[in-house]
PDB file of C-alpha atoms in Angstrom:
ATOM      1  CA  MET A  51     -28.641  -5.754  32.568  1.00 66.00           C
ATOM      2  CA  SER A  52     -30.962  -3.126  32.016  1.00 84.00           C
ATOM      3  CA  ARG A  53     -30.187   0.629  31.688  1.00 90.00           C
ATOM      4  CA  ILE A  54     -32.015   2.849  33.111  1.00 94.00           C
ATOM      5  CA  ILE A  55     -32.078   6.924  30.719  1.00 96.00           C
ATOM      6  CA  SER A  56     -33.030   9.634  32.273  1.00 97.00           C
ATOM      7  CA  PHE A  57     -33.342  13.121  30.999  1.00 97.00           C
ATOM      8  CA  SER A  58     -32.248  17.049  33.437  1.00 98.00           C
ATOM      9  CA  THR A  59     -32.355  19.587  31.949  1.00 98.00           C
ATOM     10  CA  ALA A  60     -29.602  22.558  32.661  1.00 98.00           C
ATOM     11  CA  ASP A  61     -27.826  25.822  31.564  1.00 97.00           C
ATOM     12  CA  LYS A  62     -24.248  24.153  28.999  1.00 98.00           C
ATOM     13  CA  ALA A  63     -21.981  26.569  30.520  1.00 97.00           C
ATOM     14  CA  GLN A  64     -22.950  26.764  34.523  1.00 97.00           C
ATOM     15  CA  VAL A  65     -22.322  22.998  34.680  1.00 98.00           C
ATOM     16  CA  ILE A  66     -18.936  22.968  32.165  1.00 97.00           C
ATOM     17  CA  GLY A  67     -18.023  25.881  33.954  1.00 97.00           C
ATOM     18  CA  PHE A  68     -17.798  23.697  37.653  1.00 98.00           C
ATOM     19  CA  LEU A  69     -14.847  22.016  35.472  1.00 97.00           C
ATOM     20  CA  GLY A  70     -11.229  22.695  36.322  1.00 96.00           C
ATOM     21  CA  ALA A  71     -12.742  25.984  37.802  1.00 96.00           C
ATOM     22  CA  ALA A  72     -12.455  25.208  41.665  1.00 94.00           C
ATOM     23  CA  GLU A  73      -9.199  27.559  42.457  1.00 91.00           C
ATOM     24  CA  LYS A  74     -12.226  29.989  41.920  1.00 95.00           C
ATOM     25  CA  PHE A  75     -14.974  29.822  42.144  1.00 96.00           C
ATOM     26  CA  THR A  76     -17.394  31.869  42.834  1.00 96.00           C
ATOM     27  CA  ALA A  77     -19.514  32.084  45.900  1.00 96.00           C
ATOM     28  CA  GLU A  78     -22.367  30.677  44.758  1.00 96.00           C
ATOM     29  CA  GLN A  79     -20.493  27.207  43.449  1.00 97.00           C
ATOM     30  CA  ARG A  80     -18.675  27.300  46.569  1.00 97.00           C
ATOM     31  CA  ARG A  81     -20.971  26.316  47.926  1.00 97.00           C
ATOM     32  CA  ILE A  82     -22.872  24.003  45.169  1.00 97.00           C
ATOM     33  CA  ALA A  83     -19.693  22.014  45.789  1.00 98.00           C
ATOM     34  CA  ALA A  84     -20.391  21.367  49.248  1.00 97.00           C
ATOM     35  CA  PHE A  85     -23.379  19.981  48.055  1.00 97.00           C
ATOM     36  CA  MET A  86     -21.305  17.965  45.219  1.00 98.00           C
ATOM     37  CA  GLN A  87     -18.898  16.318  48.093  1.00 98.00           C
ATOM     38  CA  GLU A  88     -21.414  15.538  50.340  1.00 98.00           C
ATOM     39  CA  ARG A  89     -23.374  13.345  47.008  1.00 98.00           C
ATOM     40  CA  ALA A  90     -19.757  12.469  46.762  1.00 98.00           C
ATOM     41  CA  GLN A  91     -19.514  10.843  49.824  1.00 98.00           C
ATOM     42  CA  ALA A  92     -23.426   9.977  49.324  1.00 97.00           C
ATOM     43  CA  ARG A  93     -22.153   7.741  46.697  1.00 96.00           C
ATOM     44  CA  GLN A  94     -19.165   6.131  47.672  1.00 96.00           C
ATOM     45  CA  ALA A  95     -21.050   5.391  50.861  1.00 96.00           C
ATOM     46  CA  ASP A  96     -22.596   2.851  48.207  1.00 94.00           C
ATOM     47  CA  VAL A  97     -20.526   1.154  46.216  1.00 94.00           C
ATOM     48  CA  GLU A  98     -18.437   0.433  49.637  1.00 94.00           C
ATOM     49  CA  ARG A  99     -21.722  -1.389  50.406  1.00 94.00           C
ATOM     50  CA  GLN A 100     -21.599  -3.385  46.939  1.00 91.00           C
ATOM     51  CA  ASP A 101     -17.821  -3.660  46.972  1.00 91.00           C
ATOM     52  CA  LEU A 102     -17.204  -2.517  43.624  1.00 86.00           C
ATOM     53  CA  GLY A 103     -13.955  -1.440  43.973  1.00 84.00           C
ATOM     54  CA  TRP A 104     -13.140   1.451  41.051  1.00 93.00           C
ATOM     55  CA  GLU A 105      -9.538   1.750  42.440  1.00 92.00           C
ATOM     56  CA  LEU A 106     -11.071   6.084  42.248  1.00 96.00           C
ATOM     57  CA  THR A 107     -13.565   6.708  44.994  1.00 97.00           C
ATOM     58  CA  VAL A 108     -15.834   9.123  43.648  1.00 97.00           C
ATOM     59  CA  PRO A 109     -14.657  11.920  45.700  1.00 98.00           C
ATOM     60  CA  GLU A 110     -11.876  11.806  44.332  1.00 98.00           C
ATOM     61  CA  ALA A 111     -12.960  11.891  41.118  1.00 98.00           C
ATOM     62  CA  LEU A 112     -14.974  14.804  41.726  1.00 98.00           C
ATOM     63  CA  ASP A 113     -12.497  16.361  42.846  1.00 98.00           C
ATOM     64  CA  HIS A 114     -10.403  15.606  39.212  1.00 98.00           C
ATOM     65  CA  LEU A 115     -13.234  16.870  37.626  1.00 98.00           C
ATOM     66  CA  LEU A 116     -13.752  20.243  39.766  1.00 98.00           C
ATOM     67  CA  SER A 117      -9.743  20.630  39.113  1.00 97.00           C
ATOM     68  CA  GLY A 118     -10.053  20.617  35.676  1.00 97.00           C
ATOM     69  CA  HIS A 119      -8.584  16.515  34.419  1.00 97.00           C
ATOM     70  CA  ALA A 120      -9.766  13.030  34.674  1.00 97.00           C
ATOM     71  CA  THR A 121      -6.239  11.202  34.060  1.00 96.00           C
ATOM     72  CA  CYS A 122      -6.957   8.347  36.539  1.00 96.00           C
ATOM     73  CA  THR A 123      -5.684   5.831  34.396  1.00 94.00           C
ATOM     74  CA  ALA A 124      -7.361   2.467  36.796  1.00 93.00           C
ATOM     75  CA  GLU A 125      -9.478  -0.137  34.556  1.00 90.00           C
ATOM     76  CA  ALA A 126     -12.706   1.491  36.152  1.00 93.00           C
ATOM     77  CA  ALA A 127     -11.996   4.662  36.788  1.00 95.00           C
ATOM     78  CA  GLY A 128     -14.259   5.284  34.222  1.00 95.00           C
ATOM     79  CA  ASN A 129     -17.441   4.326  35.989  1.00 94.00           C
ATOM     80  CA  ALA A 130     -15.984   7.588  39.004  1.00 96.00           C
ATOM     81  CA  TYR A 131     -15.832   9.279  36.705  1.00 97.00           C
ATOM     82  CA  ALA A 132     -19.400   9.016  35.353  1.00 95.00           C
ATOM     83  CA  VAL A 133     -21.183   9.627  39.081  1.00 96.00           C
ATOM     84  CA  ALA A 134     -19.281  12.298  39.173  1.00 97.00           C
ATOM     85  CA  MET A 135     -19.901  14.064  35.894  1.00 97.00           C
ATOM     86  CA  GLN A 136     -23.601  12.817  36.998  1.00 97.00           C
ATOM     87  CA  ILE A 137     -23.352  14.265  40.076  1.00 98.00           C
ATOM     88  CA  VAL A 138     -21.493  17.978  38.576  1.00 98.00           C
ATOM     89  CA  ILE A 139     -25.238  17.475  36.109  1.00 98.00           C
ATOM     90  CA  ASP A 140     -27.577  16.989  38.851  1.00 97.00           C
ATOM     91  CA  CYS A 141     -26.503  20.100  41.220  1.00 97.00           C
ATOM     92  CA  ASN A 142     -27.073  22.715  38.480  1.00 97.00           C
ATOM     93  CA  ALA A 143     -30.176  20.281  36.496  1.00 97.00           C
ATOM     94  CA  SER A 144     -33.748  20.170  36.909  1.00 96.00           C
ATOM     95  CA  ASP A 145     -35.321  16.325  38.493  1.00 95.00           C
ATOM     96  CA  PRO A 146     -34.678  14.123  36.644  1.00 95.00           C
ATOM     97  CA  VAL A 147     -37.227  12.278  34.576  1.00 95.00           C
ATOM     98  CA  ASP A 148     -36.536   9.164  33.874  1.00 95.00           C
ATOM     99  CA  LEU A 149     -37.519   7.982  29.575  1.00 95.00           C
ATOM    100  CA  ALA A 150     -36.804   4.505  29.901  1.00 94.00           C
ATOM    101  CA  VAL A 151     -35.675   0.848  30.929  1.00 95.00           C
ATOM    102  CA  TYR A 152     -33.548  -1.057  27.763  1.00 93.00           C
ATOM    103  CA  SER A 153     -31.649  -4.893  28.338  1.00 91.00           C
ATOM    104  CA  LYS A 154     -29.160  -3.043  25.727  1.00 91.00           C
ATOM    105  CA  PRO A 155     -30.206   0.756  24.913  1.00 93.00           C
ATOM    106  CA  ALA A 156     -27.023   1.015  22.112  1.00 92.00           C
ATOM    107  CA  THR A 157     -29.330  -2.179  20.585  1.00 94.00           C
ATOM    108  CA  PHE A 158     -32.374  -0.435  20.062  1.00 95.00           C
ATOM    109  CA  PHE A 159     -31.929   2.946  19.590  1.00 96.00           C
ATOM    110  CA  ASP A 160     -29.005   1.989  16.744  1.00 96.00           C
ATOM    111  CA  ALA A 161     -32.074   0.088  15.314  1.00 97.00           C
ATOM    112  CA  LEU A 162     -34.726   2.772  15.955  1.00 98.00           C
ATOM    113  CA  ASP A 163     -32.281   5.031  14.398  1.00 98.00           C
ATOM    114  CA  THR A 164     -32.777   2.340  11.472  1.00 98.00           C
ATOM    115  CA  GLU A 165     -36.561   2.421  11.029  1.00 98.00           C
ATOM    116  CA  LEU A 166     -36.378   5.756  11.433  1.00 98.00           C
ATOM    117  CA  ARG A 167     -33.913   6.930   8.445  1.00 98.00           C
ATOM    118  CA  HIS A 168     -35.755   4.381   6.139  1.00 97.00           C
ATOM    119  CA  ALA A 169     -39.531   5.756   7.590  1.00 97.00           C
ATOM    120  CA  GLY A 170     -37.457   9.610   5.622  1.00 97.00           C
ATOM    121  CA  VAL A 171     -35.740  11.002   8.993  1.00 98.00           C
ATOM    122  CA  PRO A 172     -33.018  13.252   8.774  1.00 97.00           C
ATOM    123  CA  VAL A 173     -30.006  11.544  10.096  1.00 95.00           C
ATOM    124  CA  GLY A 174     -29.366  14.656  11.788  1.00 94.00           C
ATOM    125  CA  LEU A 175     -32.510  14.325  13.695  1.00 97.00           C
ATOM    126  CA  LEU A 176     -32.191  11.117  14.457  1.00 98.00           C
ATOM    127  CA  PRO A 177     -32.145  10.357  18.056  1.00 98.00           C
ATOM    128  CA  GLY A 178     -29.210   7.771  19.097  1.00 96.00           C
ATOM    129  CA  ASP A 179     -26.577  10.663  18.652  1.00 93.00           C
ATOM    130  CA  ARG A 180     -28.566  12.382  21.013  1.00 97.00           C
ATOM    131  CA  VAL A 181     -29.243  10.322  23.192  1.00 96.00           C
ATOM    132  CA  MET A 182     -26.390   8.303  23.577  1.00 93.00           C
ATOM    133  CA  GLY A 183     -23.515  10.487  21.862  1.00 94.00           C
ATOM    134  CA  GLY A 184     -21.543  11.772  25.265  1.00 94.00           C
ATOM    135  CA  LEU A 185     -20.862  14.830  26.829  1.00 96.00           C
ATOM    136  CA  PRO A 186     -20.923  18.246  24.356  1.00 95.00           C
ATOM    137  CA  ALA A 187     -18.264  19.122  22.713  1.00 95.00           C
ATOM    138  CA  GLU A 188     -17.574  22.469  24.135  1.00 95.00           C
ATOM    139  CA  PHE A 189     -16.678  20.289  27.533  1.00 95.00           C
ATOM    140  CA  PRO A 190     -12.976  20.773  28.224  1.00 95.00           C
ATOM    141  CA  PHE A 191     -11.553  17.113  28.585  1.00 95.00           C
ATOM    142  CA  PRO A 192     -12.738  13.791  27.508  1.00 92.00           C
ATOM    143  CA  LEU A 193     -14.274  11.308  30.254  1.00 93.00           C
ATOM    144  CA  PRO A 194     -12.580   7.091  29.886  1.00 93.00           C
ATOM    145  CA  LEU A 195     -15.776   4.472  29.313  1.00 88.00           C
ATOM    146  CA  PRO A 196     -16.557   3.094  32.774  1.00 86.00           C
ATOM    147  CA  GLU A 197     -15.948  -1.061  32.371  1.00 80.00           C
ATOM    148  CA  HIS A 198     -19.202  -2.444  29.828  1.00 76.00           C
ATOM    149  CA  ALA A 199     -16.956   0.204  27.585  1.00 68.00           C
ATOM    150  CA  MET A 200     -20.610   1.842  26.571  1.00 77.00           C
ATOM    151  CA  GLU A 201     -21.289   6.315  26.657  1.00 81.00           C
ATOM    152  CA  ASN A 202     -22.940   7.147  29.964  1.00 90.00           C
ATOM    153  CA  PHE A 203     -24.156  10.714  28.448  1.00 96.00           C
ATOM    154  CA  GLY A 204     -26.441  12.121  25.330  1.00 96.00           C
ATOM    155  CA  HIS A 205     -27.075  15.718  25.079  1.00 97.00           C
ATOM    156  CA  TRP A 206     -29.070  17.761  23.239  1.00 98.00           C
ATOM    157  CA  PRO A 207     -29.467  21.558  22.442  1.00 97.00           C
ATOM    158  CA  LEU A 208     -33.360  22.306  24.130  1.00 97.00           C
ATOM    159  CA  ASP A 209     -33.750  24.793  20.486  1.00 96.00           C
ATOM    160  CA  ARG A 210     -32.965  22.120  18.397  1.00 96.00           C
ATOM    161  CA  VAL A 211     -35.948  20.017  19.528  1.00 97.00           C
ATOM    162  CA  LYS A 212     -38.170  20.526  17.442  1.00 98.00           C
ATOM    163  CA  PRO A 213     -37.403  19.807  14.066  1.00 98.00           C
ATOM    164  CA  ALA A 214     -37.248  15.887  15.640  1.00 98.00           C
ATOM    165  CA  ILE A 215     -39.897  16.350  17.016  1.00 98.00           C
ATOM    166  CA  ASP A 216     -42.202  16.878  13.761  1.00 98.00           C
ATOM    167  CA  ALA A 217     -40.499  14.711  12.108  1.00 98.00           C
ATOM    168  CA  TYR A 218     -40.709  12.132  14.744  1.00 98.00           C
ATOM    169  CA  ARG A 219     -44.553  12.432  14.895  1.00 98.00           C
ATOM    170  CA  ALA A 220     -44.769  12.943  10.629  1.00 98.00           C
ATOM    171  CA  VAL A 221     -43.607   8.964  10.502  1.00 98.00           C
ATOM    172  CA  LEU A 222     -45.053   7.717  14.161  1.00 97.00           C
ATOM    173  CA  ASP A 223     -47.291   5.646  11.449  1.00 96.00           C
ATOM    174  CA  LYS A 224     -44.806   4.401   9.396  1.00 96.00           C
ATOM    175  CA  VAL A 225     -42.610   2.728  11.546  1.00 96.00           C
ATOM    176  CA  ASP A 226     -43.008  -0.682  13.318  1.00 96.00           C
ATOM    177  CA  GLU A 227     -45.163  -1.666  16.220  1.00 95.00           C
ATOM    178  CA  SER A 228     -42.516  -3.290  18.288  1.00 95.00           C
ATOM    179  CA  PHE A 229     -40.868   0.619  17.843  1.00 97.00           C
ATOM    180  CA  ALA A 230     -44.217   2.906  17.976  1.00 96.00           C
ATOM    181  CA  SER A 231     -45.231   3.708  21.828  1.00 96.00           C
ATOM    182  CA  ASP A 232     -40.797   4.137  22.472  1.00 97.00           C
ATOM    183  CA  LEU A 233     -41.031   6.314  19.454  1.00 98.00           C
ATOM    184  CA  GLN A 234     -44.258   8.248  20.319  1.00 98.00           C
ATOM    185  CA  LEU A 235     -43.018   7.971  24.378  1.00 97.00           C
ATOM    186  CA  LEU A 236     -39.218  10.122  23.178  1.00 98.00           C
ATOM    187  CA  ILE A 237     -42.262  12.515  21.364  1.00 98.00           C
ATOM    188  CA  GLU A 238     -44.526  13.226  24.287  1.00 97.00           C
ATOM    189  CA  ARG A 239     -40.696  14.147  26.349  1.00 97.00           C
ATOM    190  CA  LEU A 240     -39.027  16.031  23.493  1.00 98.00           C
ATOM    191  CA  GLU A 241     -42.219  18.462  23.423  1.00 97.00           C
ATOM    192  CA  PHE A 242     -42.860  18.681  26.850  1.00 97.00           C
ATOM    193  CA  GLU A 243     -39.352  19.979  27.194  1.00 97.00           C
ATOM    194  CA  HIS A 244     -39.656  21.838  24.203  1.00 97.00           C
ATOM    195  CA  GLU A 245     -42.911  24.060  25.137  1.00 96.00           C
ATOM    196  CA  GLU A 246     -41.288  24.501  28.949  1.00 95.00           C
ATOM    197  CA  TRP A 247     -38.413  25.818  26.775  1.00 96.00           C
ATOM    198  CA  GLU A 248     -40.727  27.355  24.465  1.00 95.00           C
ATOM    199  CA  GLU A 249     -42.610  29.475  27.077  1.00 95.00           C
ATOM    200  CA  HIS A 250     -39.407  30.601  29.374  1.00 92.00           C
ATOM    201  CA  HIS A 251     -35.970  31.183  27.158  1.00 89.00           C
ATOM    202  CA  ASP A 252     -36.419  34.567  26.911  1.00 90.00           C
ATOM    203  CA  ARG A 253     -37.328  35.805  29.943  1.00 91.00           C
ATOM    204  CA  ASP A 254     -33.158  36.294  32.162  1.00 89.00           C
ATOM    205  CA  TRP A 255     -34.052  34.303  35.203  1.00 90.00           C
ATOM    206  CA  PHE A 256     -34.023  30.687  32.674  1.00 92.00           C
ATOM    207  CA  THR A 257     -30.770  29.730  30.911  1.00 95.00           C
ATOM    208  CA  GLN A 258     -31.545  26.191  30.641  1.00 96.00           C
ATOM    209  CA  ASP A 259     -30.551  25.358  26.821  1.00 97.00           C
ATOM    210  CA  THR A 260     -29.118  21.619  27.275  1.00 98.00           C
ATOM    211  CA  ILE A 261     -30.793  18.519  27.910  1.00 98.00           C
ATOM    212  CA  PHE A 262     -28.684  15.918  29.160  1.00 98.00           C
ATOM    213  CA  PHE A 263     -28.961  11.993  29.489  1.00 97.00           C
ATOM    214  CA  SER A 264     -27.930   9.635  31.853  1.00 96.00           C
ATOM    215  CA  ILE A 265     -27.499   6.120  30.947  1.00 93.00           C
ATOM    216  CA  THR A 266     -27.404   4.305  34.312  1.00 87.00           C
ATOM    217  CA  GLY A 267     -28.214   0.613  35.855  1.00 76.00           C
TER     218      GLY A 267
END
């Protein structure tokens, strides 16, 4: 089954600030949390229409995250937690943008990382660990993986994007042509987000500091 990789930018601390804070929400957080619950109910309706039977509902999963845990042990609970976590991110982030559709994204990024490494890109700048590397380490508790056992999230600090862009541009004419168009697209997407961050990050009202990737499908 094909998987869609999309991304948005958000203030990492603002996203984390909802996890485990249900008993001490600010008025603004309560307003946003109410919107999250509406979206969770809508997503649960989709789940029920598809008869997916995850044993844990999306609203329940969201309640768990806002209460500070993801401890349901049902086999498919990871699916509900992933959807709920995406709702938390989406309600604190810019509008999502699709990066690409891949039949096997993990396989593709493993191959791309290998190609870039052979072309001379340092390990710390390879895209696979960013696009599919999970949530930031500062997140207070882990999420169980969904049934397909592949990470649903990735993240890239905006202040670490420029070195990767430069490294990818330097080897664009060296990678196999089967990777060139995807790499060019990744460069363009990262460059746009970096330019937005570079222009606004020193302004008080601009707090977005992280690109969050979502792998769905």
